[in-house]
Structure formats: C-alpha cells, structure tokens
Amino acid sequence: MEKNEYLLEVKGLKKYFKVGKGTLKAVDDVSFYIRPGETLGVVGESGCGKTTCGRTVLGLYDRTDGEVLYRGKDVHKLKGEERKQFTKHAQIIFQDPYASLDPKMKVQDIIVEGIRAHGLAKSEKEIKERVNELLVTVGLDAQYGERYIHEFSGGQRQRIGIARALAVEPEFIVCDEPISALDVSIQAQIVNLLDKLQEEKGLTYMFIAHDLSMVKYISDRVMVMYLGKVVEITAADRLYEQPAHPYTQALLSAIPIPDPHVEAKKERIKMGGEIPSPVDPPKGCRFQNRCKYATERCREEEPALRLIGEDHYVACHLEDE
Ligand code: SF4
C-alpha cells in the first residue's frame, strides 16, 4: 500500500511525563497506521499508554519524540488555519460521558459549541435544526436538546457525546474507551451505533478499550499495547484466531464465552506478577515477569516489533524460534 493511502501514520511516537525524579514512559516508540474508513482497535490494561497515545495522536498532548502524520502532515507542527481544520477533521469521544460533559449545560448547548466554533451554520434556526438532526442521528429524541445532561442515563449521555463529536462533520474519531463505563447490554448498542455511523459517513476510528471482548465487533485491525509498547498488531480476525504474543493470548483467554459448557472447558491463561511501573520499566521484554515462556534473552534484549505474516507484527523472541 502506498503511504499516501494512510489517513494517519504514527512513527516512533514517544510521550514521556516527568514524575518526581523519574520519567514515566507512557508511550515509548510506537509506530502504526490507520487507513481511511477503517477501525483500529487499541487494547491493553490500564497504564499501557493507549489513552495517552490517542490524545497525543490528536495533539491534545505534546509529543516527546516521533511523528504523527495526518494526511501526510505532522499534526504537532500544524498552525493557524491548518490546525483549526485538523480540530474539525479529528474528534474525540471520551470514556465517561458524565465526566466529560458539564451536567448543568443543556444538551443543545453542548452539541452546538463545535458548530459555532467552525461556522457550520448560518443562522440560529439552522443551528437548532442541525442539533435536532444530530440527536436523531444518534438515536435520541430531537426534543432532548432542551433538557439538562444530568437527566440522562449513561448510554444516552454517550450518545450525546457522539452527537457532539459528529457536530463538526469529522472524518476521524478517537473513541477513548467509550463503552468501558457502560453496562454490557448498552455497550453493544453504542458499538452498533458507532458501526452504523461509520458506514453512513465513511468515518475512521481509533477505538480504545481495556479488553478484547467488544473490540472484535468493530475493529478491522487490532493493536495490543503493554507498558507503553505495541506488542502485536494485525487484522482483527487473525488476532482472535492466531494470537502470537503471549500477552495477547492471555487477554483473549480472559474473555468470557456465553456458552457455560464451553466456558467451563476453556483454558484460562493466568498472568503471574504485577505490571511493572512505567517509570522504571524492566530491561529486555517488558512482559518478562508475567510470561511463562521468558528466557535469559528476554531479560536482556528488548524484542523488536517485526512482521511474522501478512500485515501481522509481533514483538516477541519466541517468533525467532
Ligand atoms: Fe515472553 Fe520473552 Fe516473548 Fe517477552 S519476548 S513475551 S518474555 S517470550
């Protein structure tokens, strides 16, 4: 694939934070791409750097090093009108819709902000029509615009968060754990809504989640992160059928299977040990203290992310054997 076919290309991205006398390496030399119209699922336990990665991609955090190319231009070097255009094209949906939305604001006031900021409607009447249309698009009643955010359930608030992101007619959305705070039945509704909107509007998603269960249904490819690093990235089907990294295998084995007979027979891979601190990650492979296959080499040498099959990248020394 030609480079210009990527909507987003991230090269050697690092995002470090100063913590006391140490350095928290939240995102540590991460490279990936997202094609137009696809969904890249990004998965890993808390502290793996996935949210920091999403926010640095959007330029909400300055990068420490590396490049984030959006349509070939470095997001972190955009200025003036180009910067403004990027904030219109690239949006974010947050994890907890209640925390990210001011409970004392009316729904219409929340949705309208971006429309006004980017001059997307000419009159108050047009703005009102646009808000009503957006509410219907996300499966809510057009009359809800007059109500306050605290009157709504978690799932409804997430729909309002999606309407707010859609208001500026974006092409790329970082979905930052949009379903993690919701009940399982509501999670499926929100995933279905995002899927439908993607099809209708040709959206591209970076969909961040802490486990692999729901990600399967929305992702074209999945990237697994551990302690600031990408450990595996490949097509969703391939990842679920042939996971290559021991961490991906453990995450997959933790997904409950609805059939109790199958679930009872399933082998769950237990990860021993704790996640090391990203302030002082271990030398060698960062997963070594939890990996049953770890060898002396794993403690000495950091495994590079390398191609092991069609569009399938893994960072593990086992792949050399
Ligand atoms: Fe396990 Fe070694 Fe592979 Fe790391 S490099 S995942 S410790 S086998």
CSV table of C-alpha atoms and ligand atoms in Angstrom, one decimal:
chain,number,residue,atom,x,y,z
A,1,MET,CA,0.0,0.0,0.0
A,2,GLU,CA,1.2,3.5,-0.9
A,3,LYS,CA,2.0,5.7,2.0
A,4,ASN,CA,-0.5,8.4,0.9
A,5,GLU,CA,-3.3,5.8,1.3
A,6,TYR,CA,-2.9,6.1,5.1
A,7,LEU,CA,-5.1,8.6,6.8
A,8,LEU,CA,-2.9,8.5,9.9
A,9,GLU,CA,0.7,7.4,10.2
A,10,VAL,CA,2.4,7.3,13.5
A,11,LYS,CA,6.2,6.9,13.5
A,12,GLY,CA,8.3,6.3,16.6
A,13,LEU,CA,5.9,8.2,18.9
A,14,LYS,CA,7.1,8.8,22.4
A,15,LYS,CA,5.2,10.6,25.2
A,16,TYR,CA,7.1,10.9,28.5
A,17,PHE,CA,6.0,12.6,31.7
A,18,LYS,CA,8.2,13.9,34.4
A,19,VAL,CA,7.3,12.2,37.7
A,20,GLY,CA,9.3,13.4,40.7
A,21,LYS,CA,12.9,12.5,39.7
A,22,GLY,CA,11.8,9.8,37.3
A,23,THR,CA,10.3,9.7,33.8
A,24,LEU,CA,7.1,8.0,33.1
A,25,LYS,CA,7.4,6.5,29.6
A,26,ALA,CA,3.6,6.3,28.8
A,27,VAL,CA,4.1,5.8,25.1
A,28,ASP,CA,7.6,4.6,24.2
A,29,ASP,CA,8.5,4.4,20.5
A,30,VAL,CA,5.1,3.4,19.0
A,31,SER,CA,4.5,3.1,15.2
A,32,PHE,CA,1.3,2.3,13.4
A,33,TYR,CA,-1.0,3.5,10.7
A,34,ILE,CA,-4.8,3.7,10.1
A,35,ARG,CA,-6.3,3.5,6.6
A,36,PRO,CA,-9.2,5.7,5.6
A,37,GLY,CA,-12.6,4.2,6.7
A,38,GLU,CA,-11.2,1.5,8.9
A,39,THR,CA,-11.2,1.0,12.7
A,40,LEU,CA,-8.0,0.3,14.5
A,41,GLY,CA,-8.9,-1.2,17.9
A,42,VAL,CA,-6.3,-0.4,20.6
A,43,VAL,CA,-6.3,-2.7,23.6
A,44,GLY,CA,-4.3,-3.1,26.8
A,45,GLU,CA,-4.7,-2.9,30.6
A,46,SER,CA,-4.8,0.4,32.4
A,47,GLY,CA,-1.4,2.0,32.3
A,48,CYS,CA,-0.4,0.6,29.0
A,49,GLY,CA,-0.4,4.0,27.3
A,50,LYS,CA,-3.4,3.6,25.0
A,51,THR,CA,-5.3,6.7,26.1
A,52,THR,CA,-2.1,8.8,26.2
A,53,CYS,CA,-1.4,7.5,22.7
A,54,GLY,CA,-4.9,8.5,21.4
A,55,ARG,CA,-4.5,12.0,22.9
A,56,THR,CA,-1.0,12.5,21.6
A,57,VAL,CA,-2.2,11.5,18.1
A,58,LEU,CA,-4.8,14.3,18.3
A,59,GLY,CA,-2.3,16.8,19.5
A,60,LEU,CA,-4.0,17.2,22.9
A,61,TYR,CA,-0.7,16.3,24.5
A,62,ASP,CA,2.7,17.4,23.1
A,63,ARG,CA,4.8,14.6,21.9
A,64,THR,CA,8.2,13.9,23.4
A,65,ASP,CA,9.5,12.5,20.1
A,66,GLY,CA,8.3,10.9,16.8
A,67,GLU,CA,5.8,12.0,14.2
A,68,VAL,CA,2.0,11.9,13.9
A,69,LEU,CA,1.2,12.3,10.2
A,70,TYR,CA,-2.4,13.1,9.3
A,71,ARG,CA,-2.9,13.1,5.5
A,72,GLY,CA,0.9,13.3,5.3
A,73,LYS,CA,1.2,16.4,7.6
A,74,ASP,CA,2.7,16.4,11.1
A,75,VAL,CA,-0.2,17.2,13.5
A,76,HIS,CA,2.3,18.6,16.0
A,77,LYS,CA,3.6,21.2,13.6
A,78,LEU,CA,0.2,22.5,12.3
A,79,LYS,CA,-0.5,26.1,12.9
A,80,GLY,CA,-3.3,28.7,12.3
A,81,GLU,CA,-6.0,27.6,9.8
A,82,GLU,CA,-4.4,24.2,9.2
A,83,ARG,CA,-4.5,23.5,12.9
A,84,LYS,CA,-8.2,24.6,13.1
A,85,GLN,CA,-9.1,22.4,10.1
A,86,PHE,CA,-7.4,19.4,11.9
A,87,THR,CA,-9.5,20.0,15.0
A,88,LYS,CA,-12.6,19.9,12.8
A,89,HIS,CA,-11.5,16.7,11.0
A,90,ALA,CA,-10.3,14.8,14.1
A,91,GLN,CA,-12.6,14.5,17.1
A,92,ILE,CA,-12.6,12.5,20.4
A,93,ILE,CA,-15.3,10.7,22.3
A,94,PHE,CA,-14.5,10.3,26.0
A,95,GLN,CA,-14.8,7.3,28.3
A,96,ASP,CA,-17.1,8.7,30.9
A,97,PRO,CA,-19.7,10.9,29.2
A,98,TYR,CA,-20.8,12.3,32.6
A,99,ALA,CA,-17.3,13.5,33.4
A,100,SER,CA,-16.7,14.9,30.0
A,101,LEU,CA,-20.0,16.8,29.8
A,102,ASP,CA,-21.0,19.7,32.1
A,103,PRO,CA,-24.1,18.4,33.9
A,104,LYS,CA,-25.5,22.0,34.2
A,105,MET,CA,-25.5,22.6,30.5
A,106,LYS,CA,-28.4,21.9,28.2
A,107,VAL,CA,-27.8,19.2,25.6
A,108,GLN,CA,-28.1,21.6,22.7
A,109,ASP,CA,-25.5,23.9,24.2
A,110,ILE,CA,-23.0,21.1,24.4
A,111,ILE,CA,-23.6,20.0,20.8
A,112,VAL,CA,-23.7,23.5,19.4
A,113,GLU,CA,-20.2,24.5,20.6
A,114,GLY,CA,-18.3,23.0,17.6
A,115,ILE,CA,-20.9,24.1,15.1
A,116,ARG,CA,-20.4,27.7,16.2
A,117,ALA,CA,-16.6,27.5,16.5
A,118,HIS,CA,-16.3,26.3,12.9
A,119,GLY,CA,-19.1,28.4,11.5
A,120,LEU,CA,-21.0,25.4,10.2
A,121,ALA,CA,-24.5,27.0,10.4
A,122,LYS,CA,-25.5,30.5,9.2
A,123,SER,CA,-28.5,31.3,11.5
A,124,GLU,CA,-29.9,30.3,14.9
A,125,LYS,CA,-32.7,28.5,13.1
A,126,GLU,CA,-30.1,26.4,11.1
A,127,ILE,CA,-28.2,25.7,14.3
A,128,LYS,CA,-31.3,24.4,16.0
A,129,GLU,CA,-32.2,22.2,13.0
A,130,ARG,CA,-28.7,20.8,12.9
A,131,VAL,CA,-28.8,19.9,16.7
A,132,ASN,CA,-32.2,18.2,16.3
A,133,GLU,CA,-30.9,16.3,13.3
A,134,LEU,CA,-27.8,15.2,15.2
A,135,LEU,CA,-29.9,14.0,18.2
A,136,VAL,CA,-32.0,11.8,15.8
A,137,THR,CA,-28.8,10.5,14.1
A,138,VAL,CA,-27.6,9.1,17.4
A,139,GLY,CA,-30.9,7.6,18.3
A,140,LEU,CA,-32.3,10.3,20.6
A,141,ASP,CA,-35.5,12.3,20.5
A,142,ALA,CA,-35.0,15.7,18.8
A,143,GLN,CA,-36.8,17.4,21.8
A,144,TYR,CA,-34.0,16.3,24.2
A,145,GLY,CA,-31.9,19.4,23.2
A,146,GLU,CA,-33.8,21.4,25.8
A,147,ARG,CA,-33.0,19.1,28.7
A,148,TYR,CA,-30.0,19.0,31.0
A,149,ILE,CA,-27.3,16.4,30.8
A,150,HIS,CA,-27.9,15.1,34.3
A,151,GLU,CA,-31.3,13.9,33.3
A,152,PHE,CA,-29.9,11.2,31.1
A,153,SER,CA,-28.7,7.6,31.6
A,154,GLY,CA,-25.0,6.6,30.9
A,155,GLY,CA,-25.9,5.2,27.5
A,156,GLN,CA,-27.9,8.3,26.5
A,157,ARG,CA,-25.0,10.6,27.6
A,158,GLN,CA,-22.6,8.6,25.5
A,159,ARG,CA,-25.0,9.2,22.5
A,160,ILE,CA,-24.9,12.9,23.3
A,161,GLY,CA,-21.1,12.7,23.4
A,162,ILE,CA,-21.2,11.1,20.0
A,163,ALA,CA,-23.6,13.8,18.6
A,164,ARG,CA,-21.1,16.5,19.9
A,165,ALA,CA,-18.2,14.8,18.1
A,166,LEU,CA,-20.3,14.5,14.9
A,167,ALA,CA,-21.4,18.1,15.0
A,168,VAL,CA,-18.3,19.3,13.2
A,169,GLU,CA,-18.6,16.7,10.5
A,170,PRO,CA,-15.3,14.9,11.3
A,171,GLU,CA,-13.6,12.2,9.3
A,172,PHE,CA,-11.5,10.7,12.1
A,173,ILE,CA,-12.6,10.0,15.7
A,174,VAL,CA,-10.6,8.7,18.6
A,175,CYS,CA,-13.1,6.7,20.7
A,176,ASP,CA,-11.4,6.7,24.1
A,177,GLU,CA,-12.9,3.8,26.0
A,178,PRO,CA,-16.4,4.9,25.0
A,179,ILE,CA,-18.1,1.8,26.4
A,180,SER,CA,-16.0,0.9,29.5
A,181,ALA,CA,-18.3,2.7,31.9
A,182,LEU,CA,-21.5,1.2,30.5
A,183,ASP,CA,-23.5,-2.0,31.2
A,184,VAL,CA,-22.8,-4.8,28.8
A,185,SER,CA,-26.2,-4.5,27.0
A,186,ILE,CA,-25.7,-0.8,26.5
A,187,GLN,CA,-22.1,-1.4,25.3
A,188,ALA,CA,-23.4,-3.4,22.4
A,189,GLN,CA,-25.9,-0.6,21.5
A,190,ILE,CA,-23.1,2.0,21.4
A,191,VAL,CA,-20.8,-0.2,19.3
A,192,ASN,CA,-23.6,-0.8,16.9
A,193,LEU,CA,-24.3,2.9,16.7
A,194,LEU,CA,-20.6,3.7,16.0
A,195,ASP,CA,-20.6,0.9,13.4
A,196,LYS,CA,-23.6,2.3,11.6
A,197,LEU,CA,-22.3,5.9,11.7
A,198,GLN,CA,-19.0,4.7,10.2
A,199,GLU,CA,-20.8,3.1,7.3
A,200,GLU,CA,-23.1,6.1,6.7
A,201,LYS,CA,-20.4,8.8,7.0
A,202,GLY,CA,-17.2,6.9,6.0
A,203,LEU,CA,-15.6,7.6,9.4
A,204,THR,CA,-12.3,6.3,10.5
A,205,TYR,CA,-11.9,5.2,14.2
A,206,MET,CA,-9.2,4.6,16.6
A,207,PHE,CA,-11.2,2.6,19.2
A,208,ILE,CA,-9.5,2.3,22.6
A,209,ALA,CA,-10.7,-0.4,25.0
A,210,HIS,CA,-9.2,-2.2,28.0
A,211,ASP,CA,-10.2,-5.7,26.9
A,212,LEU,CA,-10.7,-7.6,23.7
A,213,SER,CA,-14.3,-8.5,24.0
A,214,MET,CA,-16.3,-5.7,22.3
A,215,VAL,CA,-13.3,-4.6,20.1
A,216,LYS,CA,-13.8,-7.7,18.0
A,217,TYR,CA,-17.1,-6.4,16.6
A,218,ILE,CA,-15.9,-3.0,15.5
A,219,SER,CA,-12.3,-3.4,14.5
A,220,ASP,CA,-10.7,-4.1,11.2
A,221,ARG,CA,-7.3,-4.4,12.8
A,222,VAL,CA,-6.3,-4.5,16.5
A,223,MET,CA,-3.2,-3.2,18.2
A,224,VAL,CA,-2.3,-4.6,21.6
A,225,MET,CA,-0.2,-2.4,23.9
A,226,TYR,CA,1.7,-3.3,27.0
A,227,LEU,CA,3.6,-0.8,29.2
A,228,GLY,CA,4.0,1.9,26.6
A,229,LYS,CA,4.9,-0.5,23.7
A,230,VAL,CA,3.0,-2.2,20.9
A,231,VAL,CA,3.3,-6.0,21.3
A,232,GLU,CA,1.1,-7.1,18.5
A,233,ILE,CA,-0.8,-5.6,15.6
A,234,THR,CA,-2.8,-7.4,12.9
A,235,ALA,CA,-6.2,-7.9,11.3
A,236,ALA,CA,-8.9,-8.5,13.9
A,237,ASP,CA,-9.9,-12.0,12.6
A,238,ARG,CA,-6.3,-13.1,12.6
A,239,LEU,CA,-5.6,-11.7,16.1
A,240,TYR,CA,-8.6,-13.6,17.5
A,241,GLU,CA,-7.8,-16.9,15.6
A,242,GLN,CA,-4.0,-16.9,15.8
A,243,PRO,CA,-2.7,-14.6,18.6
A,244,ALA,CA,1.0,-14.7,18.5
A,245,HIS,CA,2.1,-12.7,21.6
A,246,PRO,CA,1.8,-14.4,25.0
A,247,TYR,CA,0.1,-11.2,26.4
A,248,THR,CA,-2.5,-11.2,23.6
A,249,GLN,CA,-3.1,-14.9,24.2
A,250,ALA,CA,-3.7,-14.2,27.9
A,251,LEU,CA,-6.1,-11.3,27.2
A,252,LEU,CA,-8.1,-13.5,24.8
A,253,SER,CA,-8.3,-16.3,27.2
A,254,ALA,CA,-9.9,-13.9,29.8
A,255,ILE,CA,-12.9,-13.1,27.6
A,256,PRO,CA,-15.9,-15.0,28.9
A,257,ILE,CA,-17.7,-17.3,26.5
A,258,PRO,CA,-21.5,-17.1,26.7
A,259,ASP,CA,-22.0,-20.9,26.5
A,260,PRO,CA,-21.4,-22.2,30.0
A,261,HIS,CA,-20.3,-25.6,28.8
A,262,VAL,CA,-17.6,-24.1,26.5
A,263,GLU,CA,-16.6,-21.6,29.2
A,264,ALA,CA,-16.2,-24.4,31.8
A,265,LYS,CA,-13.8,-26.3,29.4
A,266,LYS,CA,-11.8,-23.3,28.3
A,267,GLU,CA,-8.2,-23.0,29.5
A,268,ARG,CA,-7.6,-19.6,31.1
A,269,ILE,CA,-4.0,-18.4,30.8
A,270,LYS,CA,-3.1,-16.9,34.2
A,271,MET,CA,-0.6,-14.0,34.1
A,272,GLY,CA,1.6,-14.1,37.1
A,273,GLY,CA,3.2,-11.0,38.7
A,274,GLU,CA,2.2,-7.4,38.6
A,275,ILE,CA,2.5,-4.9,35.7
A,276,PRO,CA,5.9,-3.2,36.4
A,277,SER,CA,5.9,0.6,36.8
A,278,PRO,CA,6.2,2.5,33.5
A,279,VAL,CA,8.5,4.9,35.4
A,280,ASP,CA,11.2,2.3,35.6
A,281,PRO,CA,10.3,-0.5,33.1
A,282,PRO,CA,12.5,-3.6,33.2
A,283,LYS,CA,15.4,-4.1,30.8
A,284,GLY,CA,14.6,-6.5,27.9
A,285,CYS,CA,11.0,-7.5,27.3
A,286,ARG,CA,8.6,-5.5,29.4
A,287,PHE,CA,6.3,-8.6,29.8
A,288,GLN,CA,9.0,-10.9,31.1
A,289,ASN,CA,7.9,-11.1,34.8
A,290,ARG,CA,4.4,-12.3,33.7
A,291,CYS,CA,5.4,-14.5,30.8
A,292,LYS,CA,5.7,-18.3,31.3
A,293,TYR,CA,8.0,-18.5,28.3
A,294,ALA,CA,10.5,-15.9,29.5
A,295,THR,CA,14.2,-16.8,29.0
A,296,GLU,CA,17.5,-15.2,29.8
A,297,ARG,CA,17.4,-13.5,26.4
A,298,CYS,CA,14.0,-11.9,27.3
A,299,ARG,CA,15.6,-10.4,30.4
A,300,GLU,CA,18.5,-8.9,28.4
A,301,GLU,CA,17.2,-7.9,25.0
A,302,GLU,CA,14.1,-5.9,24.1
A,303,PRO,CA,12.1,-7.7,21.3
A,304,ALA,CA,11.6,-5.6,18.2
A,305,LEU,CA,8.2,-5.4,16.5
A,306,ARG,CA,8.5,-7.4,13.4
A,307,LEU,CA,6.5,-8.8,10.5
A,308,ILE,CA,5.6,-12.5,11.0
A,309,GLY,CA,2.8,-12.9,8.4
A,310,GLU,CA,0.6,-10.8,6.2
A,311,ASP,CA,0.1,-7.5,7.9
A,312,HIS,CA,0.9,-9.2,11.3
A,313,TYR,CA,3.5,-7.6,13.5
A,314,VAL,CA,4.7,-9.1,16.9
A,315,ALA,CA,7.3,-8.1,19.4
A,316,CYS,CA,8.4,-11.4,21.0
A,317,HIS,CA,11.6,-13.5,20.9
A,318,LEU,CA,9.5,-16.7,20.5
A,319,GLU,CA,8.9,-15.7,16.9
A,320,ASP,CA,12.7,-16.2,16.2
A,321,GLU,CA,12.5,-19.9,17.1
B,1,SF4,FE1,7.6,-13.7,26.8
B,1,SF4,FE2,10.1,-13.4,26.0
B,1,SF4,FE3,8.2,-13.1,24.3
B,1,SF4,FE4,8.6,-11.3,26.1
B,1,SF4,S1,10.0,-11.8,24.5
B,1,SF4,S2,6.6,-12.1,25.5
B,1,SF4,S3,9.2,-12.6,27.9
B,1,SF4,S4,8.7,-15.0,25.4
